[in-house]
Short mmCIF file of C-alpha atoms in Angstrom, two decimals:
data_model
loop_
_atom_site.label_atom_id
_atom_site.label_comp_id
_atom_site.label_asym_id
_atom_site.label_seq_id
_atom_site.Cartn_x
_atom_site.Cartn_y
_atom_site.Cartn_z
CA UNK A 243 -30.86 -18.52 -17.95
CA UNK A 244 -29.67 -15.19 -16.88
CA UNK A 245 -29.64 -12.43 -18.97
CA UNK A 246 -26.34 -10.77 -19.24
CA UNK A 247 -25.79 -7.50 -19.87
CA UNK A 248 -25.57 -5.61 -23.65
CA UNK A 249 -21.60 -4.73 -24.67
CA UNK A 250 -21.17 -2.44 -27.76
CA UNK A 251 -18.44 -2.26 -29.85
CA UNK A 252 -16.91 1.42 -29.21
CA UNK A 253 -16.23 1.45 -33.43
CA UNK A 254 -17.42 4.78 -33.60
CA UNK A 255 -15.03 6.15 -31.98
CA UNK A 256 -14.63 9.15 -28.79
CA UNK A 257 -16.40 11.71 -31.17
CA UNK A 258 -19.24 9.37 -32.39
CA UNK A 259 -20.62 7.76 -29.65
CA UNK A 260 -24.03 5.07 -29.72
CA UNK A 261 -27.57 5.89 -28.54
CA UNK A 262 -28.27 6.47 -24.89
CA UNK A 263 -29.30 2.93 -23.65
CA UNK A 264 -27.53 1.33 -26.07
CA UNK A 265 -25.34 -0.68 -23.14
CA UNK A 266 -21.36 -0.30 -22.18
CA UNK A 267 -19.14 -0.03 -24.95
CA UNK A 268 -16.08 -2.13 -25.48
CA UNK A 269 -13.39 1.11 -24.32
CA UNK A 270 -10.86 -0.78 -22.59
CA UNK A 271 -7.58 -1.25 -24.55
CA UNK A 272 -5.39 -4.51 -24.24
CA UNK A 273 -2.96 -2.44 -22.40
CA UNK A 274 -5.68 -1.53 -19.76
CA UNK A 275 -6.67 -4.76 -19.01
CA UNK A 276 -3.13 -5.90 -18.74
CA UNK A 277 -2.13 -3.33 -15.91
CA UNK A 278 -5.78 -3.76 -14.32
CA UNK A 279 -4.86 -7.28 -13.99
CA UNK A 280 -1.50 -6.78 -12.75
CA UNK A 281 -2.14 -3.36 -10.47
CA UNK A 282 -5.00 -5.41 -9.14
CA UNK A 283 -3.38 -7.49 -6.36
CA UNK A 284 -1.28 -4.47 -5.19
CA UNK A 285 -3.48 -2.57 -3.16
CA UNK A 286 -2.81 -0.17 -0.52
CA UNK A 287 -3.27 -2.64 2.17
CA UNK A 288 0.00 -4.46 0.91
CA UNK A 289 1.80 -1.25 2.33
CA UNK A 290 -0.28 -0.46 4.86
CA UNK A 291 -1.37 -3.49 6.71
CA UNK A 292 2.06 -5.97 6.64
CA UNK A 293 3.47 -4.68 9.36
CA UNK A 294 0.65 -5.17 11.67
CA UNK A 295 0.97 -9.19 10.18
CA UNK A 296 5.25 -8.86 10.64
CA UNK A 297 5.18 -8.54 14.08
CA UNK A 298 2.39 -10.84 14.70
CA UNK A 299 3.96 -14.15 12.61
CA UNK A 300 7.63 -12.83 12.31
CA UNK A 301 9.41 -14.19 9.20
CA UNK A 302 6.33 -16.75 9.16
CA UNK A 303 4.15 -14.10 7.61
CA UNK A 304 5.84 -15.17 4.17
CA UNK A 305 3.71 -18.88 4.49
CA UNK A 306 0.43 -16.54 5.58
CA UNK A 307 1.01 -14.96 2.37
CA UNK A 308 1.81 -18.09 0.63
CA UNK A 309 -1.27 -19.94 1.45
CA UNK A 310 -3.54 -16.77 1.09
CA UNK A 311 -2.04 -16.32 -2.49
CA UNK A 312 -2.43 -19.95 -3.27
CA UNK A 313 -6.56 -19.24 -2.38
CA UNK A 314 -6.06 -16.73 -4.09
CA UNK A 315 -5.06 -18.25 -7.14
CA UNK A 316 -7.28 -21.35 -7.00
CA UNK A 317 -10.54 -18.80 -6.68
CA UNK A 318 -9.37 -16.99 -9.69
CA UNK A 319 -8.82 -19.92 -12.16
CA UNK A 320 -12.35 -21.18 -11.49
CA UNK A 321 -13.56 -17.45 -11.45
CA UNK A 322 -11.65 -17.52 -15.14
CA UNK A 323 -13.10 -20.36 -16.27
CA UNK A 324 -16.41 -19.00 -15.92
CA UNK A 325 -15.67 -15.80 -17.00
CA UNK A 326 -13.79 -17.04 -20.38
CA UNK A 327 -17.21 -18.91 -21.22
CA UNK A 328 -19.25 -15.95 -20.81
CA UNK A 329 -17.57 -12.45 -19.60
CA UNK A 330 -20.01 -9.83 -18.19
CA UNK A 331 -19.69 -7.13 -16.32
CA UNK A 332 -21.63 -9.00 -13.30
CA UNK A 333 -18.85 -11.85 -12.97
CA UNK A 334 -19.08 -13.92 -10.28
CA UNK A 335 -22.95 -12.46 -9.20
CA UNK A 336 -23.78 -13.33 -12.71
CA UNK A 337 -22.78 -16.89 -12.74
CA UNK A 338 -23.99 -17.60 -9.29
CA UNK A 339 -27.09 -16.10 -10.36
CA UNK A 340 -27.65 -18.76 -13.40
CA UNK A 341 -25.34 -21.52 -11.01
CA UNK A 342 -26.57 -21.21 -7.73
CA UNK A 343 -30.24 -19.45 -8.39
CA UNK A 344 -31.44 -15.50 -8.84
CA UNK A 345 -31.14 -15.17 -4.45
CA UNK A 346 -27.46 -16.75 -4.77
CA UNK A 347 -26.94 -13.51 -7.79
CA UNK A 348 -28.87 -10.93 -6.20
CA UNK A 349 -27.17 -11.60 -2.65
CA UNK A 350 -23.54 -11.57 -3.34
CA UNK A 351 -24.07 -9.05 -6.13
CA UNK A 352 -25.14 -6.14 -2.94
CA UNK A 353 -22.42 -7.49 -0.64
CA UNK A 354 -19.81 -6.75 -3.19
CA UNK A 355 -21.11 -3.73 -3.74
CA UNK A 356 -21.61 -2.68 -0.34
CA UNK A 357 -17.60 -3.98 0.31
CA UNK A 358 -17.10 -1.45 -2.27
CA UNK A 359 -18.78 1.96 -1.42
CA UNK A 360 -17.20 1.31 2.25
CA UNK A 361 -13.78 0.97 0.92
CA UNK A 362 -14.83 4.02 -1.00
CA UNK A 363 -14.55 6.16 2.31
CA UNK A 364 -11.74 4.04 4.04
CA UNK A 365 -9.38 5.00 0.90
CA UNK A 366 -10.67 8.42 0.40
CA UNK A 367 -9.99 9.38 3.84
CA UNK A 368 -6.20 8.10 3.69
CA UNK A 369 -5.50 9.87 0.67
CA UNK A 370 -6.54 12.78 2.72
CA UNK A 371 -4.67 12.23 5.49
CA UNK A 372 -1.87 12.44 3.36
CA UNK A 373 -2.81 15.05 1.10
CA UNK A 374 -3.91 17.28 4.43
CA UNK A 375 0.04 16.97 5.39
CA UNK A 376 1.43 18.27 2.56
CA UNK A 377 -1.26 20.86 1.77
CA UNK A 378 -2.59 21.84 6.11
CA UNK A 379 -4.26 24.27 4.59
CA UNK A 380 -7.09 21.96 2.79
CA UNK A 381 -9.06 20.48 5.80
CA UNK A 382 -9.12 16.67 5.42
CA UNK A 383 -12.32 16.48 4.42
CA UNK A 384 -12.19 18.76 1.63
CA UNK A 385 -8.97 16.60 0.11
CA UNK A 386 -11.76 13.76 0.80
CA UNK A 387 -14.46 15.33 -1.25
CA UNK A 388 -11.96 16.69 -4.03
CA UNK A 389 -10.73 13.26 -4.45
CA UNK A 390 -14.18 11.48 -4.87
CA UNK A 391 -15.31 13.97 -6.91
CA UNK A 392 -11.99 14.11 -9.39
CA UNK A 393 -12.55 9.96 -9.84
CA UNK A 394 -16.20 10.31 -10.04
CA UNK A 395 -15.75 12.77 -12.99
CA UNK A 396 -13.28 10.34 -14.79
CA UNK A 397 -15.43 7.74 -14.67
CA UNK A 398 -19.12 9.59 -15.56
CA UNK A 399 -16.93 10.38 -18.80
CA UNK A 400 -15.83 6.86 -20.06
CA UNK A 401 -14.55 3.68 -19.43
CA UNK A 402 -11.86 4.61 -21.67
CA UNK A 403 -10.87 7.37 -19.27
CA UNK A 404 -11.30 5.00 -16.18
CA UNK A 405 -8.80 2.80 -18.15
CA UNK A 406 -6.53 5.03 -18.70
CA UNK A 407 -6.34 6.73 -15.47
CA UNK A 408 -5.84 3.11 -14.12
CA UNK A 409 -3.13 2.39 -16.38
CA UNK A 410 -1.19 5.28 -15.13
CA UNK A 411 -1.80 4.40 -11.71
CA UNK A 412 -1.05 0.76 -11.75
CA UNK A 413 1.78 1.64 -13.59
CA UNK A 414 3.01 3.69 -10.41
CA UNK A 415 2.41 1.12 -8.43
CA UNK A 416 3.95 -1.98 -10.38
CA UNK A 417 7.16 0.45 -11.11
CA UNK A 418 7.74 1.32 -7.50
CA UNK A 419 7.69 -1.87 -5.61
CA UNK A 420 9.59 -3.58 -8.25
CA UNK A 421 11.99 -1.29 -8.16
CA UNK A 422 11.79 -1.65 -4.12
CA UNK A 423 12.54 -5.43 -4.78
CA UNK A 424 15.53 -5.02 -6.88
CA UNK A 425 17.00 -2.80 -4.70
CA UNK A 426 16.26 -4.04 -1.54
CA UNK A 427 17.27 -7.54 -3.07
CA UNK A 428 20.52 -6.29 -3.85
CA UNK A 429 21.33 -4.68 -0.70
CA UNK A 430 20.25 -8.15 1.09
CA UNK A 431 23.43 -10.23 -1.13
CA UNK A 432 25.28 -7.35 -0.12
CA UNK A 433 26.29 -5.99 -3.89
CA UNK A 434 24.14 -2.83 -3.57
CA UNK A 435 26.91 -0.18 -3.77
CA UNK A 436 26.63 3.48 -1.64
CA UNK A 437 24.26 1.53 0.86
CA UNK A 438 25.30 0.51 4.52
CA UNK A 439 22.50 -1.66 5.68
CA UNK A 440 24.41 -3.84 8.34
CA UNK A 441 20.54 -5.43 9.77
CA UNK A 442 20.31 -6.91 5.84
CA UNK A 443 20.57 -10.52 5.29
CA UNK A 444 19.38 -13.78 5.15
CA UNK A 445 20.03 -14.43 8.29
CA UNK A 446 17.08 -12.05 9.46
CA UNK A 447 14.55 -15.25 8.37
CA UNK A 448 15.99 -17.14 11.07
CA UNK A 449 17.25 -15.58 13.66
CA UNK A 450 15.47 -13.24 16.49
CA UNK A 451 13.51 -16.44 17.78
CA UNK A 452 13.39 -18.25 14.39
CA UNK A 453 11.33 -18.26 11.33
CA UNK A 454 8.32 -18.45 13.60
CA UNK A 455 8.96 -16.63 16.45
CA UNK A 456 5.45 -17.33 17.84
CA UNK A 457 4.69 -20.94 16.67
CA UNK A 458 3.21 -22.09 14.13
CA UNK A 459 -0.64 -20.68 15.07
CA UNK A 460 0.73 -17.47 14.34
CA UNK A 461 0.82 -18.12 10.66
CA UNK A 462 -3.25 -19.05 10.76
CA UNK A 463 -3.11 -15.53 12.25
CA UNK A 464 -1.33 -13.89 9.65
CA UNK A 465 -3.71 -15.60 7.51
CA UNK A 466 -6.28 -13.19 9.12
CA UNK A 467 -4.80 -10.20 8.62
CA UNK A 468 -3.48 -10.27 4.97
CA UNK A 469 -6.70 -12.38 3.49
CA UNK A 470 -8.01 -8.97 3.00
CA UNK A 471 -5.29 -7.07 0.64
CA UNK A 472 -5.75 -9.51 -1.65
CA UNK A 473 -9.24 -8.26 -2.83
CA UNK A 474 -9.66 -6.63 -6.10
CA UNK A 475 -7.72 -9.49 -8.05
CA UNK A 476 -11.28 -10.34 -9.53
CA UNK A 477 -11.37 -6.71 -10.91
CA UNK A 478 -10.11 -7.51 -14.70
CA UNK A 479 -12.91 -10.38 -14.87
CA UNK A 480 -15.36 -7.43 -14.05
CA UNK A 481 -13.65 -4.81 -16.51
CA UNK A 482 -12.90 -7.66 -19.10
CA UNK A 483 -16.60 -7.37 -20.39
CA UNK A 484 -15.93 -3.91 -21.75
CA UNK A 485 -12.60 -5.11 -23.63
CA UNK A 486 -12.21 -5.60 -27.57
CA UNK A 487 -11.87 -9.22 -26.43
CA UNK A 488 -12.72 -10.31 -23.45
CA UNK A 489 -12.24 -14.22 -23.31
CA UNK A 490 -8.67 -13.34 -24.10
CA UNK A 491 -8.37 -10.88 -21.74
CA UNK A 492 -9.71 -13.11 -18.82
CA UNK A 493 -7.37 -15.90 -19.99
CA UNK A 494 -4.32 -13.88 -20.27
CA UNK A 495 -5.25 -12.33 -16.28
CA UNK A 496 -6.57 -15.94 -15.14
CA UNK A 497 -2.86 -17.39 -16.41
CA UNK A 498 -0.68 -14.42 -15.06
CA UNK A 499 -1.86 -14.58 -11.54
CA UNK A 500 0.40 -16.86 -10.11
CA UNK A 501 3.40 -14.46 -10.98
CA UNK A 502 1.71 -11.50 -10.10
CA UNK A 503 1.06 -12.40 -6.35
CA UNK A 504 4.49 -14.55 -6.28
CA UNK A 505 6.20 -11.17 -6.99
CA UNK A 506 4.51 -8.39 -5.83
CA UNK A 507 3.37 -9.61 -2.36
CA UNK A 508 6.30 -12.44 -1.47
CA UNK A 509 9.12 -10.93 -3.29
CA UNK A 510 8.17 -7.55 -1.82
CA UNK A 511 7.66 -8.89 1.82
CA UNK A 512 10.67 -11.35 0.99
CA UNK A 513 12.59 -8.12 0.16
CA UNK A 514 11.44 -6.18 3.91
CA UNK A 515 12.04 -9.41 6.72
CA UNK A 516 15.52 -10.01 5.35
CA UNK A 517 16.81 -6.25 5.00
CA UNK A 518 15.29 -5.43 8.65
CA UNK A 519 14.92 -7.80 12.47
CA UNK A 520 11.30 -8.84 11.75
CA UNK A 521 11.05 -7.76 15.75
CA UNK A 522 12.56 -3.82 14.89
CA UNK A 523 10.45 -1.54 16.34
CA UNK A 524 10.72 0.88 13.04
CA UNK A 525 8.41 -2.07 11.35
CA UNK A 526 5.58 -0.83 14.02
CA UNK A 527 6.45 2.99 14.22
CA UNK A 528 7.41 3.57 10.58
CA UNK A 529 5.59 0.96 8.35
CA UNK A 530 7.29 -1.96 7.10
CA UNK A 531 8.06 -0.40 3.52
CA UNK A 532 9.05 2.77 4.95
CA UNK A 533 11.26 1.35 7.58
CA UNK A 534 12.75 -1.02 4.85
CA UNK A 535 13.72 2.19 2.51
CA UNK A 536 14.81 4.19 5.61
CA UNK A 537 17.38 1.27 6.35
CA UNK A 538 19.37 1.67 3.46
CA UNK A 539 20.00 5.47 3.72
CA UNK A 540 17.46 6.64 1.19
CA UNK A 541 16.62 10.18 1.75
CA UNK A 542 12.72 11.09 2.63
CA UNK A 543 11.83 7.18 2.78
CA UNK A 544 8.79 8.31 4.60
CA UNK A 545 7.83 10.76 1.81
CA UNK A 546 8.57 8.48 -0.57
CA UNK A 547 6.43 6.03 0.34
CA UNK A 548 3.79 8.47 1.08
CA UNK A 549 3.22 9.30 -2.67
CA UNK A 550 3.24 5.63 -3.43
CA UNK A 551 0.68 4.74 -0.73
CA UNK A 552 -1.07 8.24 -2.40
CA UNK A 553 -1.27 5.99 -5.67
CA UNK A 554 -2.47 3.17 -4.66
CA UNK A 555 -5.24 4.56 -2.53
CA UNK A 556 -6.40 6.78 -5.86
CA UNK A 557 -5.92 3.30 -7.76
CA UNK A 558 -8.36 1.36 -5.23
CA UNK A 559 -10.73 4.60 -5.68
CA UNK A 560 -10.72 4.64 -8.95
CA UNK A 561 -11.13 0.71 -9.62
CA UNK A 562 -13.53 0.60 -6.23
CA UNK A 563 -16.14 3.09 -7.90
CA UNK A 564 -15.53 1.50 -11.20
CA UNK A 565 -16.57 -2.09 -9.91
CA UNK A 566 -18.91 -1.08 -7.46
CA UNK A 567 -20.78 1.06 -10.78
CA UNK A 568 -20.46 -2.23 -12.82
CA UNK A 569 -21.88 -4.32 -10.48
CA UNK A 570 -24.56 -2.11 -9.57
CA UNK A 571 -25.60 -2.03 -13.59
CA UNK A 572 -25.25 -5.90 -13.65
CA UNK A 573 -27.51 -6.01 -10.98
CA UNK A 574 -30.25 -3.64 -12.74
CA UNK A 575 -29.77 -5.78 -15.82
CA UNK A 576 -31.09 -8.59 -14.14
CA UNK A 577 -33.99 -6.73 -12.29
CA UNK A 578 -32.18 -7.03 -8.92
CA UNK A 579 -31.52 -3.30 -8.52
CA UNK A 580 -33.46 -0.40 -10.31
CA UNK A 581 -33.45 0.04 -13.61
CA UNK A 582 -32.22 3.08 -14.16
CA UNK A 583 -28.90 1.85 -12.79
CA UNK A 584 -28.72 -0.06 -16.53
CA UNK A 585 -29.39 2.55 -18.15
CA UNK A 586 -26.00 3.98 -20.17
CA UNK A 587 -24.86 7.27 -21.69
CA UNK A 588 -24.23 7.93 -25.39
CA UNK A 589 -20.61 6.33 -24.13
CA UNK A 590 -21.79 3.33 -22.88
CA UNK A 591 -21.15 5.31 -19.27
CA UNK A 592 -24.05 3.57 -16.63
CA UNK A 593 -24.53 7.17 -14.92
CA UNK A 594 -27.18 6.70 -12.70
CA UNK A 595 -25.12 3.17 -11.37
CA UNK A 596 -21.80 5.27 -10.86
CA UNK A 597 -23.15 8.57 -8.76
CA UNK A 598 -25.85 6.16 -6.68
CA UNK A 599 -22.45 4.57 -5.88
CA UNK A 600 -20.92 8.15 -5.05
CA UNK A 601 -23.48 9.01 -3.12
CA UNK A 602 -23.13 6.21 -0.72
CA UNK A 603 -19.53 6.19 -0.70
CA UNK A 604 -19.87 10.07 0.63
CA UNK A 605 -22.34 9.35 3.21
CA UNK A 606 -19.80 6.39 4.54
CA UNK A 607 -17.08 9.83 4.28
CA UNK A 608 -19.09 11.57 6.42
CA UNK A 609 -19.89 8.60 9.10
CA UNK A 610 -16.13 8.16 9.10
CA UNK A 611 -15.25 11.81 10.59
CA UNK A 612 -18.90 12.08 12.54
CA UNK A 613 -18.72 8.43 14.04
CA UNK A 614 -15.86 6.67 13.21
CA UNK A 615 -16.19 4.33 16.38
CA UNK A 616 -19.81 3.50 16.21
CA UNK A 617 -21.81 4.04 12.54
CA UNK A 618 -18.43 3.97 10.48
CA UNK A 619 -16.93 0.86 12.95
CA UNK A 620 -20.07 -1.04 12.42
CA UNK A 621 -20.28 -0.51 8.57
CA UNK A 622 -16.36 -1.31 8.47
CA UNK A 623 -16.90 -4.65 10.38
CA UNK A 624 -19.80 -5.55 8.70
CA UNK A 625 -18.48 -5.79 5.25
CA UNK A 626 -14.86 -6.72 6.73
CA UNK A 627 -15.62 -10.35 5.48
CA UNK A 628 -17.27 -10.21 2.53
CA UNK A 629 -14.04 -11.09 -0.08
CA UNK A 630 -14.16 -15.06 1.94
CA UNK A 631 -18.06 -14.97 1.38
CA UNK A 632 -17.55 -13.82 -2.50
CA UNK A 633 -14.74 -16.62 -2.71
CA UNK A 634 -16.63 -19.07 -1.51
CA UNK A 635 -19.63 -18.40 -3.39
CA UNK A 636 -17.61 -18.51 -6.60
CA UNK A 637 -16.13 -22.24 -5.60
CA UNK A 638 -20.40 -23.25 -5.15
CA UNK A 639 -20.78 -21.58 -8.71
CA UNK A 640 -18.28 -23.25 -10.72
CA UNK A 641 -19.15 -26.71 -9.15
CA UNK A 642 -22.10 -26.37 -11.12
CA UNK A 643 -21.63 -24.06 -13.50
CA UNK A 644 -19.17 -26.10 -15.34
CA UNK A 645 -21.36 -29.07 -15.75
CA UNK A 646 -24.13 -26.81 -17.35
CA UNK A 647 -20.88 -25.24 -19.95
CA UNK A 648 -19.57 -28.59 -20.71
CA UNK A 649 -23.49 -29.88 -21.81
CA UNK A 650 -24.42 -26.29 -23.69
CA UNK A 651 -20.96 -25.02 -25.24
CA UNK A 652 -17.87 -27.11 -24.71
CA UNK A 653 -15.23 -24.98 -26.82
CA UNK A 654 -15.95 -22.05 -24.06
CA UNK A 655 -13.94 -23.75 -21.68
CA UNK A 656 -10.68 -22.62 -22.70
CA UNK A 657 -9.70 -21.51 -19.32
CA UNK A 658 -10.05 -24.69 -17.09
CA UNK A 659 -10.00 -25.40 -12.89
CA UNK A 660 -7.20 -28.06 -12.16
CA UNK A 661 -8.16 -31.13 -10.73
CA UNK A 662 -11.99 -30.54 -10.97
CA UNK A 663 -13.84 -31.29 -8.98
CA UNK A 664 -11.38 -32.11 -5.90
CA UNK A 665 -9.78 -28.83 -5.90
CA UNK A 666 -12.50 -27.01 -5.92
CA UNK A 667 -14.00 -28.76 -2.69
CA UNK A 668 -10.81 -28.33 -0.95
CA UNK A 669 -10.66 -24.52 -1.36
CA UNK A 670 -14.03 -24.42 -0.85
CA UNK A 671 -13.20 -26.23 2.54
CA UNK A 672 -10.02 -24.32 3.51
CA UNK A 673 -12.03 -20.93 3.17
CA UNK A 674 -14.48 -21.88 5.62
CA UNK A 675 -12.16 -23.27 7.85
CA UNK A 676 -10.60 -19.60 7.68
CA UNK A 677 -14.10 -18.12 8.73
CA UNK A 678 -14.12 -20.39 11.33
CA UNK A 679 -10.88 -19.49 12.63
CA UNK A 680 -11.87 -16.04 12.42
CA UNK A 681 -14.62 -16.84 14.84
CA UNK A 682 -12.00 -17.09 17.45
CA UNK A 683 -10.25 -14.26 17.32
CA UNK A 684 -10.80 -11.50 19.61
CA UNK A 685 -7.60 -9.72 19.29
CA UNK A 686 -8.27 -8.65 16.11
CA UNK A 687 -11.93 -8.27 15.98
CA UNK A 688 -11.96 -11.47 13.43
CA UNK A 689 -15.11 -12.95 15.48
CA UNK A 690 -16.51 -9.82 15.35
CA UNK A 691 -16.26 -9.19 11.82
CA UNK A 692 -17.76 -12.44 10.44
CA UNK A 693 -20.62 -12.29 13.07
CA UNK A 694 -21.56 -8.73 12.00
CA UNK A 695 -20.66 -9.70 7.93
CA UNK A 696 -22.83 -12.79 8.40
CA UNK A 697 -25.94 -10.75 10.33
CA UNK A 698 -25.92 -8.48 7.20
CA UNK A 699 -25.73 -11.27 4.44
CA UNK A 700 -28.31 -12.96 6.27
CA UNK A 701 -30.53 -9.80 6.57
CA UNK A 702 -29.87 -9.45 2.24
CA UNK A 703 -30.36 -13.29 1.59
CA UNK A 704 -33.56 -13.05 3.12
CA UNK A 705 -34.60 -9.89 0.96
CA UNK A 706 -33.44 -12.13 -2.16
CA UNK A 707 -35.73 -14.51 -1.08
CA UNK A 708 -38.53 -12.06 -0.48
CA UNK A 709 -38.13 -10.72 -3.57
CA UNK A 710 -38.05 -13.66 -5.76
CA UNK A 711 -41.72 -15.02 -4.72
CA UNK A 712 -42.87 -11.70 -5.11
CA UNK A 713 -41.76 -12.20 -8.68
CA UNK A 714 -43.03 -15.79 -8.76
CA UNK A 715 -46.48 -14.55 -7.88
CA UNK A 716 -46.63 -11.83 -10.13
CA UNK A 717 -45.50 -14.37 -13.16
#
């Protein structure tokens, strides 16, 4: 059995904090987990990257979404069912660890981490790019480093901070694009008073060459494009292990999932192909969002926008060096990393896990500006398809791992997969017939991106393996 790592009550309080060592510290508040869980499936991508999937499915990008979510939402209720028996920091490495074997652990656990520093640099250099154009004269590479360095801090000082900082954030972001859906909902129906949007209506979802302008392939497409903003929803099964009480928290995130991507990514993408042509060329020179705002007459849409995009890039820094920390102590914990990267501060803070993180995250900053088309393009590509491999691996982990709960500890499966253990195949099935379909796609570097995500999970599987009959030999 794997051992999972040590969580400490945080009873002491901020001024009286445990022994160095003595593990993390139970510092997330019920009200952090809740907005972790629901700022979690809004990343930046969501405002960022639809456009791109807009004009490539038309109106038909609402079923990519659709099916994506349901994934989405099938990986997440096994995911929770694991994690309500036995929350840790490691989550899904963890269990496939004890499921799967220490190679299935030790594997996943780097490729998620490595997923992690890389987004580091991709979101650290778009918060730049914005911050660089309302302040020219900070050089974008010093809003870059003041960034990393301002999240870094927050988290070396506690999860508590992390927490909070992510409440705020999440908040931001959860306040902003459901206001964007009310509004723009109301100025589709045409009751939205002071706005003259005559492109609005329903009428938008069918006409300009129909719902699915480009047949129905296009959707498998726009599949491809949007599987990717959908990572991070595991993040409050990760942060759940420092909460007062974590099987409730990963019940209450597990349950509310459905809802959270039904609103946030349909209703919001609902919300921009009805007020605008899904074929307007303001969707591709604008942004969908910011095209969307600018068509009903709200002053500085663009700027608008910008600060949200601002938030949600700082969000997805702040939760990206918080999970890739976490899973870098989960993995020292189990003697798959260093173990100094276990090692915590007198508040539960794993230090050395966090800046080794940093650290990596600024060298990927710096391959960004000095070779973004060859060193940063490779490392981009190469962990481009690491949420499907993480997804999958979870389906291969709960497949077993429920047997072994049901024959140790029953009662701990309070969160359950439906239709186990059919469901669980048939995800299983549909995400590798998405890799697949990646494989031929050339227009958007899909083949590319498994092929080089696949070279570097084989080139770690094979060091799990290495490692583990070292281990055998020594024992």
């Amino acid at each position: 059995m794997t051992s999972q790592p040590t969580l400490t009550k945080a009873g002491n309080g901020p001024g009286e904090p445990g022994e160095p060592g003595s593990g993390l510290q139970a510092g997330l508040k019920n009200r952090h987990l809740s907005m972790i869980a629901i700022g979690g499936v809004i990343g930046a991508g969501l405002f960022v990257g639809s456009s791109s999937g807009i004009a490539t499915a038309g109106p038909g990008i609402l079923l990519s979404y659709a099916l994506v979510g349901t994934l989405v939402v099938f990986v997440m209720r096994m995911l929770g069912e694991m994690s309500a028996a036995n929350p840790t920091s490691g989550s899904f490495s963890a269990h496939a660890d004890r499921a799967l074997g220490p190679w299935a652990g030790f594997s996943i656990g780097w490729l998620y981490w490595f997923f992690w520093v890389v987004v580091l640099a991709v979101e650290a250099t778009a918060g730049a790019k914005i911050l660089e154009g309302w302040v020219p004269a900070v050089p974008q590479w010093g809003w870059a480093l003041i960034v990393m360095v301002v999240l870094t801090a927050t988290n070396l000082v506690s999860v508590g901070s992390y927490g909070e900082f992510e409440f705020w954030f999440a908040g931001i972001k959860v306040v902003a694009i459901a206001a964007f859906i009310v509004v723009g909902g109301l100025a589709v129906f045409g009751v939205l008073p002071g706005v003259h949007s005559d492109q609005a209506g329903l009428s938008n979802l069918t006409g300009h060459g129909g719902f699915l302008p480009h047949g129905p392939g296009a959707v498998l497409t726009g599949v491809l494009l949007v599987v990717f903003s959908f990572m991070g929803s595991e993040i409050p099964t990760l942060a759940a292990g420092e909460s007062e009480d974590p099987q409730r928290a990963v019940t209450k995130a597990t349950n509310s999932i459905i809802w959270r991507i039904a609103v946030f990514y349909l209703g919001s993408v609902f919300v921009v192909v009805t007020l605008l042509p899904w074929d307007s060329r303001s969707i591709v020179d604008l942004g969908s969002y910011v095209a969307a705002l600018d068509s009903l007459g709200i002053p500085n849409a663009g700027e608008v926008m910008n600060v949200i995009v601002l938030t949600s890039v700082l969000s997805c820094l702040n939760s990206g060096l918080y999970t890739a920390s976490r899973m870098a102590f989960s993995l020292g914990q189990r003697g798959d990393a260093p173990k100094a990267f276990a090692r915590t501060t007198r508040r539960g803070v794993p230090q050395t896990a966090i800046l080794s993180s940093v650290v990596f995250g600024f060298v990927a900053v710096f391959f960004n500006y000095k070779f973004p088309d060859t060193v940063f393009l490779f490392l981009l590509n190469s962990s481009g398809a690491v949420a499907l491999f993480v997804w999958l691996v979870i389906c291969f982990s709960q497949l077993r791992l429920r047997k072994i709960i049901q024959a140790e500890a029953p009662e701990k499966l309070v969160v359950r997969m439906w239709l186990y253990p059919y469901l669980t195949w048939v995800t299983a099935a549909v995400i590798v017939f998405v890799l697949g379909y990646m494989l031929t796609d050339t227009e958007h570097d899909g083949r590319t991106t498994v092929l080089l995500t696949m070279l570097v999970a084989a080139v770690v599987v094979v060091l799990a393996v290495v490692k583990q009959r070292v281990v055998a030999r020594r024992n």
